[in-house]
Short mmCIF file of C-alpha atoms and ligand atoms in Angstrom, two decimals:
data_model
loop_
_atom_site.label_atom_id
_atom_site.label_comp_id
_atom_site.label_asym_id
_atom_site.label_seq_id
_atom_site.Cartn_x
_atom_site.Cartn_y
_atom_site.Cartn_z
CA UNK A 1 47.53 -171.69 65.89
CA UNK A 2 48.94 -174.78 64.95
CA UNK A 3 52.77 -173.74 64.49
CA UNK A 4 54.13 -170.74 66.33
CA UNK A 5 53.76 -168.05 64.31
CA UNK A 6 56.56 -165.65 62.84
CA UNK A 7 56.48 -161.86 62.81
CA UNK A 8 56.84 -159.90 59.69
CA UNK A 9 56.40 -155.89 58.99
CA UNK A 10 54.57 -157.04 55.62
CA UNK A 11 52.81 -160.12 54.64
CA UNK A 12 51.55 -160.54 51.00
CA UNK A 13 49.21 -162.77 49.45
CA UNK A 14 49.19 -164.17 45.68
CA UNK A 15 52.02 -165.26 43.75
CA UNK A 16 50.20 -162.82 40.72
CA UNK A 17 52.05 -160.03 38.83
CA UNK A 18 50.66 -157.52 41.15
CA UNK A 19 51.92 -159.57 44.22
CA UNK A 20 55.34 -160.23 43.16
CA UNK A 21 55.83 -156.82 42.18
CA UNK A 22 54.59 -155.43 45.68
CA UNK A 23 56.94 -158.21 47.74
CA UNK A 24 59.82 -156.95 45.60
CA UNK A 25 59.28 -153.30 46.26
CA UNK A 26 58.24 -153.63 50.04
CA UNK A 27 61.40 -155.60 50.35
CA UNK A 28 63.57 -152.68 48.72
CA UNK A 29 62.38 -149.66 51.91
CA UNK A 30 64.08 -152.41 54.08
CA UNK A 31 61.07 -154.18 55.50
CA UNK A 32 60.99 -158.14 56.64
CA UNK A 33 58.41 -159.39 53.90
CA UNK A 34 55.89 -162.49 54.40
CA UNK A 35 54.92 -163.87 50.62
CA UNK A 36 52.69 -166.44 50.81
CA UNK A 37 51.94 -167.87 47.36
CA UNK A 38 51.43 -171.51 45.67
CA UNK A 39 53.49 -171.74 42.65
CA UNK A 40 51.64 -170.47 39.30
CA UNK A 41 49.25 -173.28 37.98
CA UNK A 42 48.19 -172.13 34.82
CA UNK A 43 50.18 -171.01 31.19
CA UNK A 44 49.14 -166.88 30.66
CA UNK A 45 49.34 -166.22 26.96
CA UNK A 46 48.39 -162.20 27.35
CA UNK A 47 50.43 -159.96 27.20
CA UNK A 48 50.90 -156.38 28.68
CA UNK A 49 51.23 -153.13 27.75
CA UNK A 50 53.48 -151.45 30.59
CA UNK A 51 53.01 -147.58 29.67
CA UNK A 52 53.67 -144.35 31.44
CA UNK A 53 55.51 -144.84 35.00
CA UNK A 54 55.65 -148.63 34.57
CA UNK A 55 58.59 -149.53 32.86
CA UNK A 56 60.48 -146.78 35.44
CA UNK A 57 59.36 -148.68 38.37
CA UNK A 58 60.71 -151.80 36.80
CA UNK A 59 63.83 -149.73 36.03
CA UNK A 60 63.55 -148.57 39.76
CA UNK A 61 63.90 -152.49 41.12
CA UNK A 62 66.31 -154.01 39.07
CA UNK A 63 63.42 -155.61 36.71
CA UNK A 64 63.49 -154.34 33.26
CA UNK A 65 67.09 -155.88 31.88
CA UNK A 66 65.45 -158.71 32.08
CA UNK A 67 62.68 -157.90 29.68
CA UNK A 68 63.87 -154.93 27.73
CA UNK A 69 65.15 -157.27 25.37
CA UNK A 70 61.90 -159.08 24.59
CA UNK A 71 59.87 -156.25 24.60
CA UNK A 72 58.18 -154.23 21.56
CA UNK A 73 58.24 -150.78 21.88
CA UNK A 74 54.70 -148.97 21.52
CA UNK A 75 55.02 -145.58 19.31
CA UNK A 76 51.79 -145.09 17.82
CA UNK A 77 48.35 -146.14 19.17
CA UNK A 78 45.35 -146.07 16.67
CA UNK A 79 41.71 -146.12 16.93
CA UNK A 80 39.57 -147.24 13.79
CA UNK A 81 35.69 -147.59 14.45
CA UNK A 82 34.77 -150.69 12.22
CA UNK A 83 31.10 -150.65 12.92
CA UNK A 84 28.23 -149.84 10.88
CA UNK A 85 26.65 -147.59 12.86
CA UNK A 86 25.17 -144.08 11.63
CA UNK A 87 27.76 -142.18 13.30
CA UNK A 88 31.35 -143.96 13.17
CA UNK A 89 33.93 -142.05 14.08
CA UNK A 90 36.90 -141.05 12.36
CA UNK A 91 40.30 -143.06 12.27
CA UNK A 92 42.73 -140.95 15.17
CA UNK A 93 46.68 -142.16 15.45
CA UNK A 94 47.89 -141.20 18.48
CA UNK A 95 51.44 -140.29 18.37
CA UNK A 96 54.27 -140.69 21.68
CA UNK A 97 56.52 -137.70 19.72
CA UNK A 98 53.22 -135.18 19.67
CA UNK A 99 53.57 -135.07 23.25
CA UNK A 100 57.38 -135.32 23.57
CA UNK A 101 58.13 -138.89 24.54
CA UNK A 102 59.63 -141.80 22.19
CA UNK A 103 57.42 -144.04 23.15
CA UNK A 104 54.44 -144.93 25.08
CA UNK A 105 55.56 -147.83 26.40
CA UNK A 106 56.23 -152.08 25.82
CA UNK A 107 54.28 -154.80 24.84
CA UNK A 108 55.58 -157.40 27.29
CA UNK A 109 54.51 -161.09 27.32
CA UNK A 110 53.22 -162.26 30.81
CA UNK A 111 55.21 -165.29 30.98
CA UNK A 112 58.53 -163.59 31.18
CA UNK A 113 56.82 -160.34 32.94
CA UNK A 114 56.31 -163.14 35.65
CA UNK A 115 58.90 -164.88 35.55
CA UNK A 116 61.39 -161.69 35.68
CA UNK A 117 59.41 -160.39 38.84
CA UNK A 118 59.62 -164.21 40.57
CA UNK A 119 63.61 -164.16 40.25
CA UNK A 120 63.81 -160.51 41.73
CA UNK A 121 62.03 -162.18 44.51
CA UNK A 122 64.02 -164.88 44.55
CA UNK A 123 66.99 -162.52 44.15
CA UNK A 124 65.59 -160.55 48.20
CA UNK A 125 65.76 -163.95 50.16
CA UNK A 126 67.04 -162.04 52.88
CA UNK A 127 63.62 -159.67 53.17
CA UNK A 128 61.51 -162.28 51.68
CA UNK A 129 60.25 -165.75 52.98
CA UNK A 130 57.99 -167.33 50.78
CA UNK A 131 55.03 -169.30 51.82
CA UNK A 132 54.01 -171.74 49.07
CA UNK A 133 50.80 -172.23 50.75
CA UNK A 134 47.34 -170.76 50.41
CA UNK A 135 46.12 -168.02 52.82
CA UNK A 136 42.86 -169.77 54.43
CA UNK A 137 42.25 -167.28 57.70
CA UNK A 138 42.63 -163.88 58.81
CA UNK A 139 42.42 -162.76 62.79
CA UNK A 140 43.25 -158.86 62.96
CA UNK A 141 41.80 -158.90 66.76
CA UNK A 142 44.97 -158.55 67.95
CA UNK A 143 47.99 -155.55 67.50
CA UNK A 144 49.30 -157.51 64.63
CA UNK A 145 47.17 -159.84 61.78
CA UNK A 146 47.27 -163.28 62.08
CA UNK A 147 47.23 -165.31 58.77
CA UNK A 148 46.26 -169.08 58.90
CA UNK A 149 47.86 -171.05 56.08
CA UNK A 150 46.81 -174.16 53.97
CA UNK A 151 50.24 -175.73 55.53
CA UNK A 152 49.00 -175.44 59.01
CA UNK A 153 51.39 -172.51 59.67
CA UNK A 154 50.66 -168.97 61.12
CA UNK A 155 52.50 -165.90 59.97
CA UNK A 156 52.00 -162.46 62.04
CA UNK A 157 51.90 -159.35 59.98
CA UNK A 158 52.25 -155.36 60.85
CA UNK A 159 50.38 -154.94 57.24
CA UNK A 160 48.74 -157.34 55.37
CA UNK A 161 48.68 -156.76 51.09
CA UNK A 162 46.15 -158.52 49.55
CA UNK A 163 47.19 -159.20 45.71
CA UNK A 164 45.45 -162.56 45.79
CA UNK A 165 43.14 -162.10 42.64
CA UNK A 166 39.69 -161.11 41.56
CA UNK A 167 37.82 -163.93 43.74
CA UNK A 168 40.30 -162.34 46.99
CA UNK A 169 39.97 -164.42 50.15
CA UNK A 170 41.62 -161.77 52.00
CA UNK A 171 39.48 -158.84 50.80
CA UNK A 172 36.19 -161.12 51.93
CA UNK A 173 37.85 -161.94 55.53
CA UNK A 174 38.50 -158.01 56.02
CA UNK A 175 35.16 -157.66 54.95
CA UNK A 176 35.07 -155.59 52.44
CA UNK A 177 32.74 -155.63 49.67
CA UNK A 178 32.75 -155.16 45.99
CA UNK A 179 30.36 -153.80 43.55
CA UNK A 180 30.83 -155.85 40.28
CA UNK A 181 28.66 -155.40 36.85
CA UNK A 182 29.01 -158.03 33.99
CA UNK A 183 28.87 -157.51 30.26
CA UNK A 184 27.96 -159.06 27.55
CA UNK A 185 31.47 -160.44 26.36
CA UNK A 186 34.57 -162.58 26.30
CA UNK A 187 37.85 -162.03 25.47
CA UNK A 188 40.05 -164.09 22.62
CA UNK A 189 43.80 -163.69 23.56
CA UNK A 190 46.75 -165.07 21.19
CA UNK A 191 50.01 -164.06 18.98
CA UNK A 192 50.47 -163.64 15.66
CA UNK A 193 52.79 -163.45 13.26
CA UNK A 194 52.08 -161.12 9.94
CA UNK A 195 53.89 -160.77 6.75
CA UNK A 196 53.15 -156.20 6.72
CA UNK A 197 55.69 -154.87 9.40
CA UNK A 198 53.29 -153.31 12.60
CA UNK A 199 55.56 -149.89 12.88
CA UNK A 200 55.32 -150.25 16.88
CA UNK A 201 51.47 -149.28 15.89
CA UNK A 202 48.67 -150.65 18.17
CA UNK A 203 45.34 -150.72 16.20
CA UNK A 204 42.13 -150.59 17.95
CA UNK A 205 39.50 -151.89 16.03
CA UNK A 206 36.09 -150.49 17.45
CA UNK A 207 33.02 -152.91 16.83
CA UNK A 208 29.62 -153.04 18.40
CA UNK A 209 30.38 -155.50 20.27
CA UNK A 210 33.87 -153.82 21.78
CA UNK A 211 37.47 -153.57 20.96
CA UNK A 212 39.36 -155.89 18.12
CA UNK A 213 43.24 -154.82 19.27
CA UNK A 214 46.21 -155.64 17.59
CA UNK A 215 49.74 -155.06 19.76
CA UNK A 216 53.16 -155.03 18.60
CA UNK A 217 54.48 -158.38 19.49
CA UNK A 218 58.61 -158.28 18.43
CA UNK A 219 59.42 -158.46 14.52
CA UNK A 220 56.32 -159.10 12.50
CA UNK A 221 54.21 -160.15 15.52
CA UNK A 222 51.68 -158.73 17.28
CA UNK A 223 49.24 -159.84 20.46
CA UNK A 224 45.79 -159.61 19.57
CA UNK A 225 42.56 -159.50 22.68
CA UNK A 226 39.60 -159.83 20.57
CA UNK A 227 36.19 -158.92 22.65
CA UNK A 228 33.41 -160.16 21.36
CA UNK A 229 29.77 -162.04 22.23
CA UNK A 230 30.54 -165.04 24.02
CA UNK A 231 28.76 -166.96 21.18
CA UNK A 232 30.96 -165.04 18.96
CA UNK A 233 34.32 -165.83 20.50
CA UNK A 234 33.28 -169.91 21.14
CA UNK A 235 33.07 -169.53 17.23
CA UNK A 236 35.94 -168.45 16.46
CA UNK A 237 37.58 -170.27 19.08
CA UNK A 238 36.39 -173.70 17.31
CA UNK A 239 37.65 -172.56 13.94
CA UNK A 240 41.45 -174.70 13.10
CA UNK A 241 44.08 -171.90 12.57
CA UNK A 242 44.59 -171.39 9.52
CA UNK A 243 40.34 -170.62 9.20
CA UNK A 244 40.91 -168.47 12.19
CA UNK A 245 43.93 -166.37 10.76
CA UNK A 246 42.09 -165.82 7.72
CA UNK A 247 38.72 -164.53 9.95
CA UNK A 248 40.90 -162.11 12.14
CA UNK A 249 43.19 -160.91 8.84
CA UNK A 250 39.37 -160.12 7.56
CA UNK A 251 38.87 -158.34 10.68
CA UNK A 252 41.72 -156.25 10.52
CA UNK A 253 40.92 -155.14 7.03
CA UNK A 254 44.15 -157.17 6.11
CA UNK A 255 46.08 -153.79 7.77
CA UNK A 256 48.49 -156.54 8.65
CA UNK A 257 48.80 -158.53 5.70
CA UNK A 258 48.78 -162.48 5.77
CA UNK A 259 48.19 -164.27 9.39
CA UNK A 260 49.43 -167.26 10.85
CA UNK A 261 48.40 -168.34 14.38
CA UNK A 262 51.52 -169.02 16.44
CA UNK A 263 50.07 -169.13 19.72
CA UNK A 264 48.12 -171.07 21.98
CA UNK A 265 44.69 -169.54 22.61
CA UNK A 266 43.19 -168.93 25.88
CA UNK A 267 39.59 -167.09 26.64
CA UNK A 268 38.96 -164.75 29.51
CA UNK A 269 35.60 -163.71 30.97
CA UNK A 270 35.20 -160.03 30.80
CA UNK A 271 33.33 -157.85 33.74
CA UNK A 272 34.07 -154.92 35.93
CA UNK A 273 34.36 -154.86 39.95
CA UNK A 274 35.56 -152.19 42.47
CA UNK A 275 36.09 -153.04 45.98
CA UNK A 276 34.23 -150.68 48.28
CA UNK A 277 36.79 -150.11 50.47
CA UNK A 278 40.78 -150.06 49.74
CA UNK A 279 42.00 -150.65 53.00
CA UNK A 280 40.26 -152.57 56.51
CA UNK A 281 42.07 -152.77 59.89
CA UNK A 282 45.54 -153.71 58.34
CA UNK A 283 44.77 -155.36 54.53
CA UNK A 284 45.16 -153.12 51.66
CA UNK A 285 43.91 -154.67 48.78
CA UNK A 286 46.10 -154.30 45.57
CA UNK A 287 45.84 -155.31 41.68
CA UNK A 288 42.59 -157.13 40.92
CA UNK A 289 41.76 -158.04 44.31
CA UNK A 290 40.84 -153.98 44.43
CA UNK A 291 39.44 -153.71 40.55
CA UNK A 292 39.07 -155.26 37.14
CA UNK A 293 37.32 -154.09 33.80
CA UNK A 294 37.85 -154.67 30.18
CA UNK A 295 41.02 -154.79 28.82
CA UNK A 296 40.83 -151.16 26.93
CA UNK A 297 43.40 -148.95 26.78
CA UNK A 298 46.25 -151.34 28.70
CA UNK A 299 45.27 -149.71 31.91
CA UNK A 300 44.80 -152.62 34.24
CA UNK A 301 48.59 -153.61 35.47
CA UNK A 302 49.70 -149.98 34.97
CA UNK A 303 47.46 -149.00 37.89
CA UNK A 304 48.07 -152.43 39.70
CA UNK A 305 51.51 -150.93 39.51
CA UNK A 306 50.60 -147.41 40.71
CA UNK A 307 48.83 -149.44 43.41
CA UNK A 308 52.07 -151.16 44.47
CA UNK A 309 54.13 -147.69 44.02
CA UNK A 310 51.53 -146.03 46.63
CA UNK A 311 52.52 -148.96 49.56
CA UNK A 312 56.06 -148.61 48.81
CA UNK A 313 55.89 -145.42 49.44
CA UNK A 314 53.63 -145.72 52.44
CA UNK A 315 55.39 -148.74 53.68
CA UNK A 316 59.25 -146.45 53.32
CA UNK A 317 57.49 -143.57 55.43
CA UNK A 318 56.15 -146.07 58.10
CA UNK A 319 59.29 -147.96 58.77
CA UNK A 320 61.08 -144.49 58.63
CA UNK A 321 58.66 -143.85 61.59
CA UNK A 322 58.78 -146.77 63.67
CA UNK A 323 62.32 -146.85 64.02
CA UNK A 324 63.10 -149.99 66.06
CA UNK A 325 59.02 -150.47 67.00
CA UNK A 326 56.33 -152.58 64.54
CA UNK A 327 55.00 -150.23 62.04
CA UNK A 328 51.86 -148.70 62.46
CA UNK A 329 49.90 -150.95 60.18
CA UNK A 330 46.64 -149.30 59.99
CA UNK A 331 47.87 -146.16 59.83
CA UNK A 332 49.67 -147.52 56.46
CA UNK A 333 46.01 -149.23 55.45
CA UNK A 334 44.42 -145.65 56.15
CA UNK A 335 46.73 -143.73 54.05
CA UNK A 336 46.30 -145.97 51.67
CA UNK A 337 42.84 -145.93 50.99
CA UNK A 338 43.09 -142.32 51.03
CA UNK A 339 45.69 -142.31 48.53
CA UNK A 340 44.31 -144.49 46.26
CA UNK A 341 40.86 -143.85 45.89
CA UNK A 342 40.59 -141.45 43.56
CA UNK A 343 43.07 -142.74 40.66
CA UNK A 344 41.37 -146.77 40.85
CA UNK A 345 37.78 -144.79 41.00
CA UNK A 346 38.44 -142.51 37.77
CA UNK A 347 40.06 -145.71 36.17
CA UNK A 348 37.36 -148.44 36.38
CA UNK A 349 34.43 -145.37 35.67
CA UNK A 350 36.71 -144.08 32.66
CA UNK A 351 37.30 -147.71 31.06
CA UNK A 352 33.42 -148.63 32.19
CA UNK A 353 32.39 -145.82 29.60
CA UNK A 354 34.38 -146.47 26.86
CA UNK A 355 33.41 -149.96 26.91
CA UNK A 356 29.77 -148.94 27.50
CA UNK A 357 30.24 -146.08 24.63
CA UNK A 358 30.83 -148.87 22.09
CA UNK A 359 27.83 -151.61 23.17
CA UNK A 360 25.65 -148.84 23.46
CA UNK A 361 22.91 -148.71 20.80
CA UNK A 362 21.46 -144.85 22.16
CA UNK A 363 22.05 -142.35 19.45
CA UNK A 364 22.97 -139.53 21.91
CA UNK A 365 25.86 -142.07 23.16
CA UNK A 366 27.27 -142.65 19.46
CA UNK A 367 27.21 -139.33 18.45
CA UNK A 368 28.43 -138.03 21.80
CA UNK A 369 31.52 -140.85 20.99
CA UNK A 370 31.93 -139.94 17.14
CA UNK A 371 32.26 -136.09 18.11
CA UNK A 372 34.83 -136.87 21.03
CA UNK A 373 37.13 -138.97 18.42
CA UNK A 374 36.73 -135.99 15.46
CA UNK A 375 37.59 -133.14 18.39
CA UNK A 376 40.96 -135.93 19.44
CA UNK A 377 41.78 -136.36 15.30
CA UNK A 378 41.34 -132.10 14.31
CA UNK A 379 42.40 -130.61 17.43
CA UNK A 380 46.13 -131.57 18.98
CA UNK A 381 45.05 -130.00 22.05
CA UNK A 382 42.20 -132.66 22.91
CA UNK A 383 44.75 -135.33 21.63
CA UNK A 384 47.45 -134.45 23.76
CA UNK A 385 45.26 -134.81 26.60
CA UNK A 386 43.66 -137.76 26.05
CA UNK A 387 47.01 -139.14 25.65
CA UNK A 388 48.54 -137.68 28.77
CA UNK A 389 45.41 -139.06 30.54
CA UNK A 390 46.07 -142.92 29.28
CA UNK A 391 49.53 -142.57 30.49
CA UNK A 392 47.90 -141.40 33.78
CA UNK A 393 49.23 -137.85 33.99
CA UNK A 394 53.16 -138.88 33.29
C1 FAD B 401 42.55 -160.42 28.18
C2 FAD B 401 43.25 -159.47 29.11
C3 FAD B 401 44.26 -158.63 28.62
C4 FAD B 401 44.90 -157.71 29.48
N1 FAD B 401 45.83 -156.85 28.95
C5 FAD B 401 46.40 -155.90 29.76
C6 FAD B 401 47.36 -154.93 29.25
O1 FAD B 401 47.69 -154.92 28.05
N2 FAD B 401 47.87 -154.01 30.11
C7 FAD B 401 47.53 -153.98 31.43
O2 FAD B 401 48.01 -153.11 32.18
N3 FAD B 401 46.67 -154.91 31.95
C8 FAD B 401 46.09 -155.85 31.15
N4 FAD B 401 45.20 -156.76 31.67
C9 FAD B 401 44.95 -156.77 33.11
C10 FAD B 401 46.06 -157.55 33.85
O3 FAD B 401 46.32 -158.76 33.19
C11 FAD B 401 45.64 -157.81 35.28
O4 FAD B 401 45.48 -156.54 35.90
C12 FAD B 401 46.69 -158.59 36.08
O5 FAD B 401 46.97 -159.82 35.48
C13 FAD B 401 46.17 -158.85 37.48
O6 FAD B 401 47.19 -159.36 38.25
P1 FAD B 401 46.97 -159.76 39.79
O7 FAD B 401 48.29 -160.22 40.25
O8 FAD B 401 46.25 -158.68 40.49
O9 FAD B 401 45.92 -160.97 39.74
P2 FAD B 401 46.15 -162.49 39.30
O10 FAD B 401 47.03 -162.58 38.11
O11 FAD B 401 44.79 -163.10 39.23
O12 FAD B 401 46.96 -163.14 40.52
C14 FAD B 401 46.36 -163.51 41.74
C15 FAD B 401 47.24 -164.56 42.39
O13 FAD B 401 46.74 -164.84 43.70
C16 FAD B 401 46.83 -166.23 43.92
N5 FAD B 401 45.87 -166.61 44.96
C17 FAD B 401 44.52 -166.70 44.87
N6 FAD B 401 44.00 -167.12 46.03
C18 FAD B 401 45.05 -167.29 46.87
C19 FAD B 401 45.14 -167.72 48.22
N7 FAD B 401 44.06 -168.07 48.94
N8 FAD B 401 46.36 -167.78 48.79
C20 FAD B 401 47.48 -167.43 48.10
N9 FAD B 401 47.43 -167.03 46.81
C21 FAD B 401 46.23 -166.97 46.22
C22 FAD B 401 46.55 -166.87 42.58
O14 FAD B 401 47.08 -168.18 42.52
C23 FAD B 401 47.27 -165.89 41.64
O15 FAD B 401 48.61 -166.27 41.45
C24 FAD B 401 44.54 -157.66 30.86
C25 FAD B 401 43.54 -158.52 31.35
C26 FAD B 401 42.88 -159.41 30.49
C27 FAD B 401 41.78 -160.31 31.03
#
């Protein structure tokens, strides 16, 4: 060690959404919180749908008056299949009032999502000391984890939260594995503004080659991910704005009316992972450093953020426990994994198949698709499901 180290009950790693949001809540059960994070280096122009339990949680920690302002509500979700396949499916609208609710959710940008979550961090400087350094080591020989930093100092941890990404240095220095699959796309991310009003309606826009989604964006805007061939998306990504407005209106059917650009763009490479393994020794891995897929159905931050709910809660029961001790760290990384498994499992497998549902060129797939989307549009019982399941049982 080249600086003594300190002692906290929780250290966490990545300056992300998913590790701001768990510093904040681990800080609010009361516990002495280790953040080590470099300051953001790159712009994120996506934007993200917080549904079911999300915008509560934010709620919970003081978050959400900082965003509720900026944020479009989400009413009506809508699935067209524009392919030409044999068997398309019909149009469904999902509706929040069919199963009770106002809303689904809010489209909120990431900047301000970010930005919102680093001042309520900012705002616990009495639980939270923030590293801006990189984690570089791990040693969890010892009764407490020992983290090495790119600044040469050492911070001791009870429990260690790894929120430090997809390519997670933590995860690989607890040794845990992941099982990742690639597919054949990329994603196009930017903001629009329209001249036909969106009605807080989301449109999905099923091709061959996956989703074309549209997401209320504020007055006469909307955020739209377009996934596509790579070859396809470097296309479009070369055309000038006004060209590219005029492809994605011709996308869209014009459901939108006239486009303008008013965004930077930015691509992102789409695959799936799973770590193997939630939880080692003390690390619980949290956000993308435990999964990633497509970007279907908003469901990647809303079960980051059922993640970070589950420690919370762990972390509240565990300091309850310990009284004046250290809390039990891996007894907190156990009940983690336990806890957690089955949601993050059902997740990644659910959004693998509806990807894989629209690539797939098998007949038995397509019509196995186009029946599921008839039963959702004729029967209110299958679409009141379906919906409760994409808000994750809420
Ligand atoms: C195109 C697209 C659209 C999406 N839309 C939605 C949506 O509508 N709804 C939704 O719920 N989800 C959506 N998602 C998913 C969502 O964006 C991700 O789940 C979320 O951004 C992941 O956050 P994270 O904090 O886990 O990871 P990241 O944002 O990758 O953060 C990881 C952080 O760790 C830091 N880090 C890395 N290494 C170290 C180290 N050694 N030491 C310290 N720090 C380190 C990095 O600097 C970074 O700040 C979308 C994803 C994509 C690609």
């Amino acid at each position: 060690m080249s600086e003594a180290s300190q002692h906290f009950d929780v250290a966490v790693v990545g300056g992300g959404p998913a590790g701001l949001a768990a510093a904040m809540a681990v800080a609010d059960t009361g516990a002495c919180v280790a953040l080590i994070a470099p300051r953001p280096g790159v712009d994120d122009w996506r934007t993200t749908a917080l549904l079911g339990g999300s915008v509560a949680f934010l709620e919970r920690h003081g978050v959400w008056a900082d965003l509720e302002g900026i944020a479009a509500p989400l009413r009506n979700m809508r699935l067209v299949d524009a392919s030409s396949r044999l068997f398309r499916a019909p149009d469904v609208t999902f509706e929040a009032r069919e199963i009770g609710r106002e809303l689904f959710g809010y489209n909120v940008a990431n900047g301000p999502l970010v930005a919102a979550l680093s001042d309520a961090v900012a705002a616990r400087a009495d639980r939270i000391v923030r590293f801006e350094a990189l984690f570089q080591t791990l040693d969890q020989r010892g009764d407490v984890a020992l983290l090495g930093l790119s600044s040469g100092e050492t911070v001791a941890a009870s429990l260690v939260i790894a929120a430090d990404g997809r390519n997670s240095g933590v995860r690989k220095a607890a040794g845990i594995d992941v099982k990742s699959w690639s597919y054949p796309q990329e994603a196009l991310v930017l903001a629009l503004s329209h001249s036909e009003p969106h009605r807080d309606t989301s449109v999905e826009f099923h091709t061959e080659a996956g989703p074309f989604t549209l997401v209320p964006h504020g007055r006469g805007r909307s955020s739209l991910v377009w996934m596509d061939r790579p070859e396809v998306i470097a296309r479009a990504n070369g055309l000038d704005d006004a060209a590219l407005a005029l492809e994605i209106e011709r996308r869209s059917g014009s459901a939108l009316g006239v486009m303008t650009v008013d965004s930077p763009r930015q691509r992102w490479p789409i695959s799936g992972f799973q770590a193997r393994r939630l939880a080692s020794g003390r690390v619980v891995l949290v956000g993308e450093a435990a999964h990633g897929f497509p970007p279907i159905g908003a469901q990647g931050f809303n079960l980051t953020l059922r993640d970070v709910e589950r420690v919370e809660d762990i972390v509240r029961s565990a300091m309850h426990l310990s009284g004046s001790k250290r809390l039990d760290g891996e007894k907190a990384a156990r009940d983690y994994d336990k806890a957690r498994r089955f949601d993050v499992s059902g997740r990644v497998a659910g959004v693998d198949l509806l990807n894989r549902s629209l690539l797939s060129d098998v007949l038995p797939m397509q019509i196995a698709r186009a029946t599921g989307l008839m039963l959702a549009r004729d029967l209110g019982p299958v679409r009141r499901l379906l919906m409760r399941v994409g808000l994750a049982g809420r």
